[in-house]
Each structure stands twice: as structure tokens, then as C-alpha cells.
Amino acid sequence: MAAAGPAANRDLADAVHLLCSLYGRYPGLIEIALNSCPTGPVRDWLRQASDSYERERLYLVRLTASVGPLPSTPGAAETEAALVAQRHAIETLATSERRGCALGAATALMADWPAVRELLDRAADRIGLQKPAMILPDHDSIMRVIGEGTDGLASERALGFGGQQLLLQNRGLFDLLEARAAARGDF
């Protein structure tokens, strides 16, 4: 977020491309979780989250096309391997049979996305791209669905695990972005 100077555009473009690689695909985490969710309030919330996140996904894809090509960086093969592993981990969370795990990952994504969106908006501002309004589920609806999606200690632990693991994937992504920026500095 604090990127400035001649490398800022490259670093932001890199972030947009890698975020798109994880979260710009359809079906994504929320849609995969929705496919195996039984009818009820959790499914209704996932459907609403999927509908509102679709707008974010389209923005991310449009922004990716607008920032230009992925910056050339040493270790591209290692980056792609890391992204494949992260996509697999996210899909595993979304398809988990442990009641609450997929919901935990989906709620973590919705709660964390506004911070990610700040980064995307910064990139959009730098290239003059219009930013759509963000209409994701609010904090209260996230908290409500967490309560509705658990029915005991086991599902609470699974929900916490799913959320924690998604946030770890995001942290890993930002660590990768930092390493790529440092590698380009020497390139």
C-alpha cells in the first residue's frame, strides 16, 4: 500500500495479477462452498455473498487487464508453483466435509476483502480506472451467519480453522509479493 517511486506501478500490477490468479477465477471459494451447502440460512448467505462478490471478481479481472502484463520477475516458475498450491489449498477449504470449514473460509474472505480492495483501488487510481461500489455482506451479516453456521464445538472449531487457513493463504500471497518485489529490485 505504501509503494512509491519508480517500482510502485510494477509492484501494484504484480499484486493485481497474483490476486486475480487466486480470486478472479470462477467458480471460486464461495461458489464451490455454495455447491455443497444444504438449504437454509447459510446457503442463503453464501448465495448473497456469491452474487455480490461477482462484481468484485469482474472488477479484479478488468483491473488485471488494465494494469498491463505481469511484471518480469526471477523465479516465475516458483511463483506459479506457489499459486497452484494456494489455489489447491483454497479449493480444499471450500470442499471440506467438516461442517463449518468452508463457511469459515468464505466469511474470512468477505471480512478480509475490504483490505484487499484498498490495494485494488490504489492500482485503479494509478491507472485512472473507475472503481465500482463495494457491496459485500456487512460485518453484522457475517457475524450472524457464523452463529447460524455452527451447532456445537466441532463446527465452531472447523469454522475457525477454515477462516484461519484462508487468512494464512492471504498472508502467504503477500509474502510472495514482497519476495517478488525484492527479486525485481536485483533484476
mmCIF file of C-alpha atoms in Angstrom:
data_model
loop_
_atom_site.group_PDB
_atom_site.id
_atom_site.type_symbol
_atom_site.label_atom_id
_atom_site.label_comp_id
_atom_site.label_asym_id
_atom_site.label_seq_id
_atom_site.Cartn_x
_atom_site.Cartn_y
_atom_site.Cartn_z
ATOM 1 C CA MET A 1 0.000 0.000 0.000
ATOM 2 C CA ALA A 2 2.851 2.377 0.723
ATOM 3 C CA ALA A 3 4.600 1.665 -2.565
ATOM 4 C CA ALA A 4 6.048 4.792 -4.097
ATOM 5 C CA GLY A 5 8.660 5.645 -6.633
ATOM 6 C CA PRO A 6 9.551 4.031 -9.920
ATOM 7 C CA ALA A 7 8.734 0.454 -8.807
ATOM 8 C CA ALA A 8 5.238 1.251 -7.473
ATOM 9 C CA ASN A 9 3.403 0.538 -10.723
ATOM 10 C CA ARG A 10 5.217 -2.787 -11.171
ATOM 11 C CA ASP A 11 4.524 -3.812 -7.587
ATOM 12 C CA LEU A 12 0.847 -2.908 -7.818
ATOM 13 C CA ALA A 13 0.495 -4.686 -11.171
ATOM 14 C CA ASP A 14 2.140 -7.748 -9.654
ATOM 15 C CA ALA A 15 -0.289 -7.688 -6.720
ATOM 16 C CA VAL A 16 -3.297 -7.337 -9.024
ATOM 17 C CA HIS A 17 -2.161 -10.219 -11.256
ATOM 18 C CA LEU A 18 -1.488 -12.578 -8.349
ATOM 19 C CA LEU A 19 -4.730 -11.676 -6.587
ATOM 20 C CA CYS A 20 -6.570 -12.352 -9.836
ATOM 21 C CA SER A 21 -4.838 -15.707 -10.116
ATOM 22 C CA LEU A 22 -6.271 -16.705 -6.725
ATOM 23 C CA TYR A 23 -9.572 -14.856 -6.544
ATOM 24 C CA GLY A 24 -10.501 -13.919 -10.113
ATOM 25 C CA ARG A 25 -11.471 -17.413 -11.196
ATOM 26 C CA TYR A 26 -14.984 -18.789 -11.430
ATOM 27 C CA PRO A 27 -16.104 -20.832 -9.655
ATOM 28 C CA GLY A 28 -14.243 -19.504 -6.678
ATOM 29 C CA LEU A 29 -14.214 -20.309 -2.996
ATOM 30 C CA ILE A 30 -17.736 -19.067 -2.310
ATOM 31 C CA GLU A 31 -19.341 -20.773 -5.313
ATOM 32 C CA ILE A 32 -17.621 -24.063 -4.517
ATOM 33 C CA ALA A 33 -18.806 -23.852 -0.903
ATOM 34 C CA LEU A 34 -22.310 -22.964 -2.097
ATOM 35 C CA ASN A 35 -22.498 -26.086 -4.281
ATOM 36 C CA SER A 36 -22.292 -28.422 -1.299
ATOM 37 C CA CYS A 37 -24.191 -26.361 1.261
ATOM 38 C CA PRO A 38 -27.599 -27.612 2.378
ATOM 39 C CA THR A 39 -30.679 -25.412 2.095
ATOM 40 C CA GLY A 40 -31.022 -22.887 4.887
ATOM 41 C CA PRO A 41 -29.737 -19.542 6.135
ATOM 42 C CA VAL A 42 -26.065 -20.378 5.495
ATOM 43 C CA ARG A 43 -26.829 -21.256 1.880
ATOM 44 C CA ASP A 44 -28.844 -18.058 1.501
ATOM 45 C CA TRP A 45 -25.921 -16.027 2.854
ATOM 46 C CA LEU A 46 -23.445 -17.812 0.575
ATOM 47 C CA ARG A 47 -25.697 -17.079 -2.417
ATOM 48 C CA GLN A 48 -25.837 -13.388 -1.467
ATOM 49 C CA ALA A 49 -22.055 -13.334 -0.919
ATOM 50 C CA SER A 50 -21.512 -15.032 -4.289
ATOM 51 C CA ASP A 51 -23.734 -12.522 -6.078
ATOM 52 C CA SER A 52 -22.025 -9.518 -4.508
ATOM 53 C CA TYR A 53 -18.543 -10.982 -4.894
ATOM 54 C CA GLU A 54 -19.166 -11.497 -8.616
ATOM 55 C CA ARG A 55 -18.986 -7.722 -9.004
ATOM 56 C CA GLU A 56 -15.633 -7.744 -7.182
ATOM 57 C CA ARG A 57 -14.372 -10.568 -9.394
ATOM 58 C CA LEU A 58 -15.304 -8.650 -12.546
ATOM 59 C CA TYR A 59 -13.550 -5.556 -11.195
ATOM 60 C CA LEU A 60 -10.452 -7.625 -10.406
ATOM 61 C CA VAL A 61 -10.387 -9.169 -13.889
ATOM 62 C CA ARG A 62 -10.917 -5.800 -15.584
ATOM 63 C CA LEU A 63 -8.205 -4.235 -13.422
ATOM 64 C CA THR A 64 -5.815 -7.077 -14.246
ATOM 65 C CA ALA A 65 -6.282 -6.458 -17.956
ATOM 66 C CA SER A 66 -5.796 -2.724 -17.458
ATOM 67 C CA VAL A 67 -2.577 -2.758 -15.396
ATOM 68 C CA GLY A 68 -0.621 -4.378 -18.200
ATOM 69 C CA PRO A 69 1.393 -7.572 -18.284
ATOM 70 C CA LEU A 70 2.660 -9.444 -15.262
ATOM 71 C CA PRO A 71 5.997 -7.853 -14.338
ATOM 72 C CA SER A 72 9.007 -9.923 -15.298
ATOM 73 C CA THR A 73 10.460 -11.410 -12.128
ATOM 74 C CA PRO A 74 13.150 -14.011 -11.456
ATOM 75 C CA GLY A 75 11.648 -17.216 -10.092
ATOM 76 C CA ALA A 76 8.495 -17.182 -12.207
ATOM 77 C CA ALA A 77 8.220 -20.989 -12.125
ATOM 78 C CA GLU A 78 8.402 -20.982 -8.332
ATOM 79 C CA THR A 79 5.721 -18.285 -8.210
ATOM 80 C CA GLU A 80 3.397 -20.330 -10.401
ATOM 81 C CA ALA A 81 4.004 -23.412 -8.244
ATOM 82 C CA ALA A 82 3.171 -21.405 -5.118
ATOM 83 C CA LEU A 83 -0.023 -20.072 -6.710
ATOM 84 C CA VAL A 84 -1.101 -23.562 -7.761
ATOM 85 C CA ALA A 85 -0.549 -24.756 -4.186
ATOM 86 C CA GLN A 86 -2.526 -21.810 -2.804
ATOM 87 C CA ARG A 87 -5.422 -22.365 -5.225
ATOM 88 C CA HIS A 88 -5.457 -26.026 -4.216
ATOM 89 C CA ALA A 89 -5.475 -25.114 -0.517
ATOM 90 C CA ILE A 90 -8.376 -22.685 -1.027
ATOM 91 C CA GLU A 91 -10.354 -25.255 -3.030
ATOM 92 C CA THR A 92 -9.689 -27.836 -0.318
ATOM 93 C CA LEU A 93 -11.138 -25.461 2.287
ATOM 94 C CA ALA A 94 -14.175 -24.842 0.088
ATOM 95 C CA THR A 95 -14.842 -28.558 -0.418
ATOM 96 C CA SER A 96 -14.148 -29.660 3.135
ATOM 97 C CA GLU A 97 -16.694 -32.076 4.540
ATOM 98 C CA ARG A 98 -16.140 -30.706 8.047
ATOM 99 C CA ARG A 99 -19.253 -28.681 8.830
ATOM 100 C CA GLY A 100 -18.223 -25.045 9.137
ATOM 101 C CA CYS A 101 -14.835 -25.179 7.422
ATOM 102 C CA ALA A 102 -15.980 -23.828 4.042
ATOM 103 C CA LEU A 103 -18.140 -21.213 5.756
ATOM 104 C CA GLY A 104 -15.161 -20.123 7.861
ATOM 105 C CA ALA A 105 -13.066 -19.625 4.736
ATOM 106 C CA ALA A 106 -15.888 -17.772 2.948
ATOM 107 C CA THR A 107 -16.577 -15.451 5.885
ATOM 108 C CA ALA A 108 -12.857 -14.761 6.277
ATOM 109 C CA LEU A 109 -12.645 -13.835 2.600
ATOM 110 C CA MET A 110 -15.622 -11.479 2.911
ATOM 111 C CA ALA A 111 -14.239 -9.896 6.093
ATOM 112 C CA ASP A 112 -10.718 -9.548 4.655
ATOM 113 C CA TRP A 113 -11.713 -8.360 1.176
ATOM 114 C CA PRO A 114 -12.173 -4.654 2.099
ATOM 115 C CA ALA A 115 -8.445 -4.501 2.944
ATOM 116 C CA VAL A 116 -7.602 -6.222 -0.345
ATOM 117 C CA ARG A 117 -9.971 -3.850 -2.114
ATOM 118 C CA GLU A 118 -7.950 -0.868 -0.832
ATOM 119 C CA LEU A 119 -4.956 -2.235 -2.715
ATOM 120 C CA LEU A 120 -7.020 -2.794 -5.854
ATOM 121 C CA ASP A 121 -8.462 0.712 -5.613
ATOM 122 C CA ARG A 122 -4.982 2.161 -5.298
ATOM 123 C CA ALA A 123 -3.980 0.390 -8.509
ATOM 124 C CA ALA A 124 -7.173 1.610 -10.209
ATOM 125 C CA ASP A 125 -6.440 5.178 -9.137
ATOM 126 C CA ARG A 126 -2.914 4.992 -10.571
ATOM 127 C CA ILE A 127 -4.198 3.944 -13.997
ATOM 128 C CA GLY A 128 -7.395 6.004 -13.993
ATOM 129 C CA LEU A 129 -9.845 3.078 -13.904
ATOM 130 C CA GLN A 130 -13.295 3.678 -12.447
ATOM 131 C CA LYS A 131 -13.919 1.816 -9.185
ATOM 132 C CA PRO A 132 -17.310 0.183 -8.663
ATOM 133 C CA ALA A 133 -19.006 0.499 -5.287
ATOM 134 C CA MET A 134 -18.250 -2.415 -2.983
ATOM 135 C CA ILE A 135 -21.481 -4.189 -1.954
ATOM 136 C CA LEU A 136 -20.196 -7.192 0.003
ATOM 137 C CA PRO A 137 -22.018 -8.613 3.028
ATOM 138 C CA ASP A 138 -21.550 -6.362 6.042
ATOM 139 C CA HIS A 139 -19.924 -7.269 9.344
ATOM 140 C CA ASP A 140 -23.291 -7.905 11.045
ATOM 141 C CA SER A 141 -24.393 -10.402 8.386
ATOM 142 C CA ILE A 142 -21.021 -12.155 8.609
ATOM 143 C CA MET A 143 -21.369 -12.477 12.379
ATOM 144 C CA ARG A 144 -24.967 -13.651 12.028
ATOM 145 C CA VAL A 145 -24.110 -16.397 9.524
ATOM 146 C CA ILE A 146 -21.226 -17.559 11.692
ATOM 147 C CA GLY A 147 -23.737 -18.061 14.519
ATOM 148 C CA GLU A 148 -26.188 -19.798 12.208
ATOM 149 C CA GLY A 149 -23.493 -21.984 10.662
ATOM 150 C CA THR A 150 -22.330 -23.616 13.867
ATOM 151 C CA ASP A 151 -24.131 -26.051 16.110
ATOM 152 C CA GLY A 152 -21.508 -27.095 18.583
ATOM 153 C CA LEU A 153 -17.857 -27.142 19.425
ATOM 154 C CA ALA A 154 -16.805 -29.278 16.443
ATOM 155 C CA SER A 155 -18.386 -26.975 13.857
ATOM 156 C CA GLU A 156 -17.055 -23.898 15.696
ATOM 157 C CA ARG A 157 -13.531 -25.317 15.526
ATOM 158 C CA ALA A 158 -13.956 -26.180 11.838
ATOM 159 C CA LEU A 159 -15.245 -22.685 11.098
ATOM 160 C CA GLY A 160 -12.294 -21.139 12.939
ATOM 161 C CA PHE A 161 -9.898 -23.441 11.130
ATOM 162 C CA GLY A 162 -11.326 -22.534 7.715
ATOM 163 C CA GLY A 163 -11.074 -18.817 8.432
ATOM 164 C CA GLN A 164 -7.575 -19.097 9.842
ATOM 165 C CA GLN A 165 -6.347 -21.102 6.881
ATOM 166 C CA LEU A 166 -7.746 -18.641 4.354
ATOM 167 C CA LEU A 167 -6.057 -15.753 6.132
ATOM 168 C CA LEU A 168 -2.793 -17.740 6.152
ATOM 169 C CA GLN A 169 -3.121 -18.158 2.377
ATOM 170 C CA ASN A 170 -3.560 -14.398 2.028
ATOM 171 C CA ARG A 171 -0.535 -13.782 4.218
ATOM 172 C CA GLY A 172 1.460 -16.226 2.104
ATOM 173 C CA LEU A 173 0.385 -14.347 -1.013
ATOM 174 C CA PHE A 174 1.581 -11.028 0.377
ATOM 175 C CA ASP A 175 4.863 -12.619 1.488
ATOM 176 C CA LEU A 176 5.269 -13.880 -2.085
ATOM 177 C CA LEU A 177 4.560 -10.407 -3.454
ATOM 178 C CA GLU A 178 7.181 -8.931 -1.140
ATOM 179 C CA ALA A 179 9.759 -11.513 -2.230
ATOM 180 C CA ARG A 180 8.955 -10.847 -5.890
ATOM 181 C CA ALA A 181 9.364 -7.092 -5.401
ATOM 182 C CA ALA A 182 12.746 -7.679 -3.750
ATOM 183 C CA ALA A 183 13.814 -10.019 -6.561
ATOM 184 C CA ARG A 184 12.884 -7.432 -9.188
ATOM 185 C CA GLY A 185 14.943 -4.883 -7.312
ATOM 186 C CA ASP A 186 18.035 -7.013 -8.013
ATOM 187 C CA PHE A 187 16.980 -7.808 -11.578
#
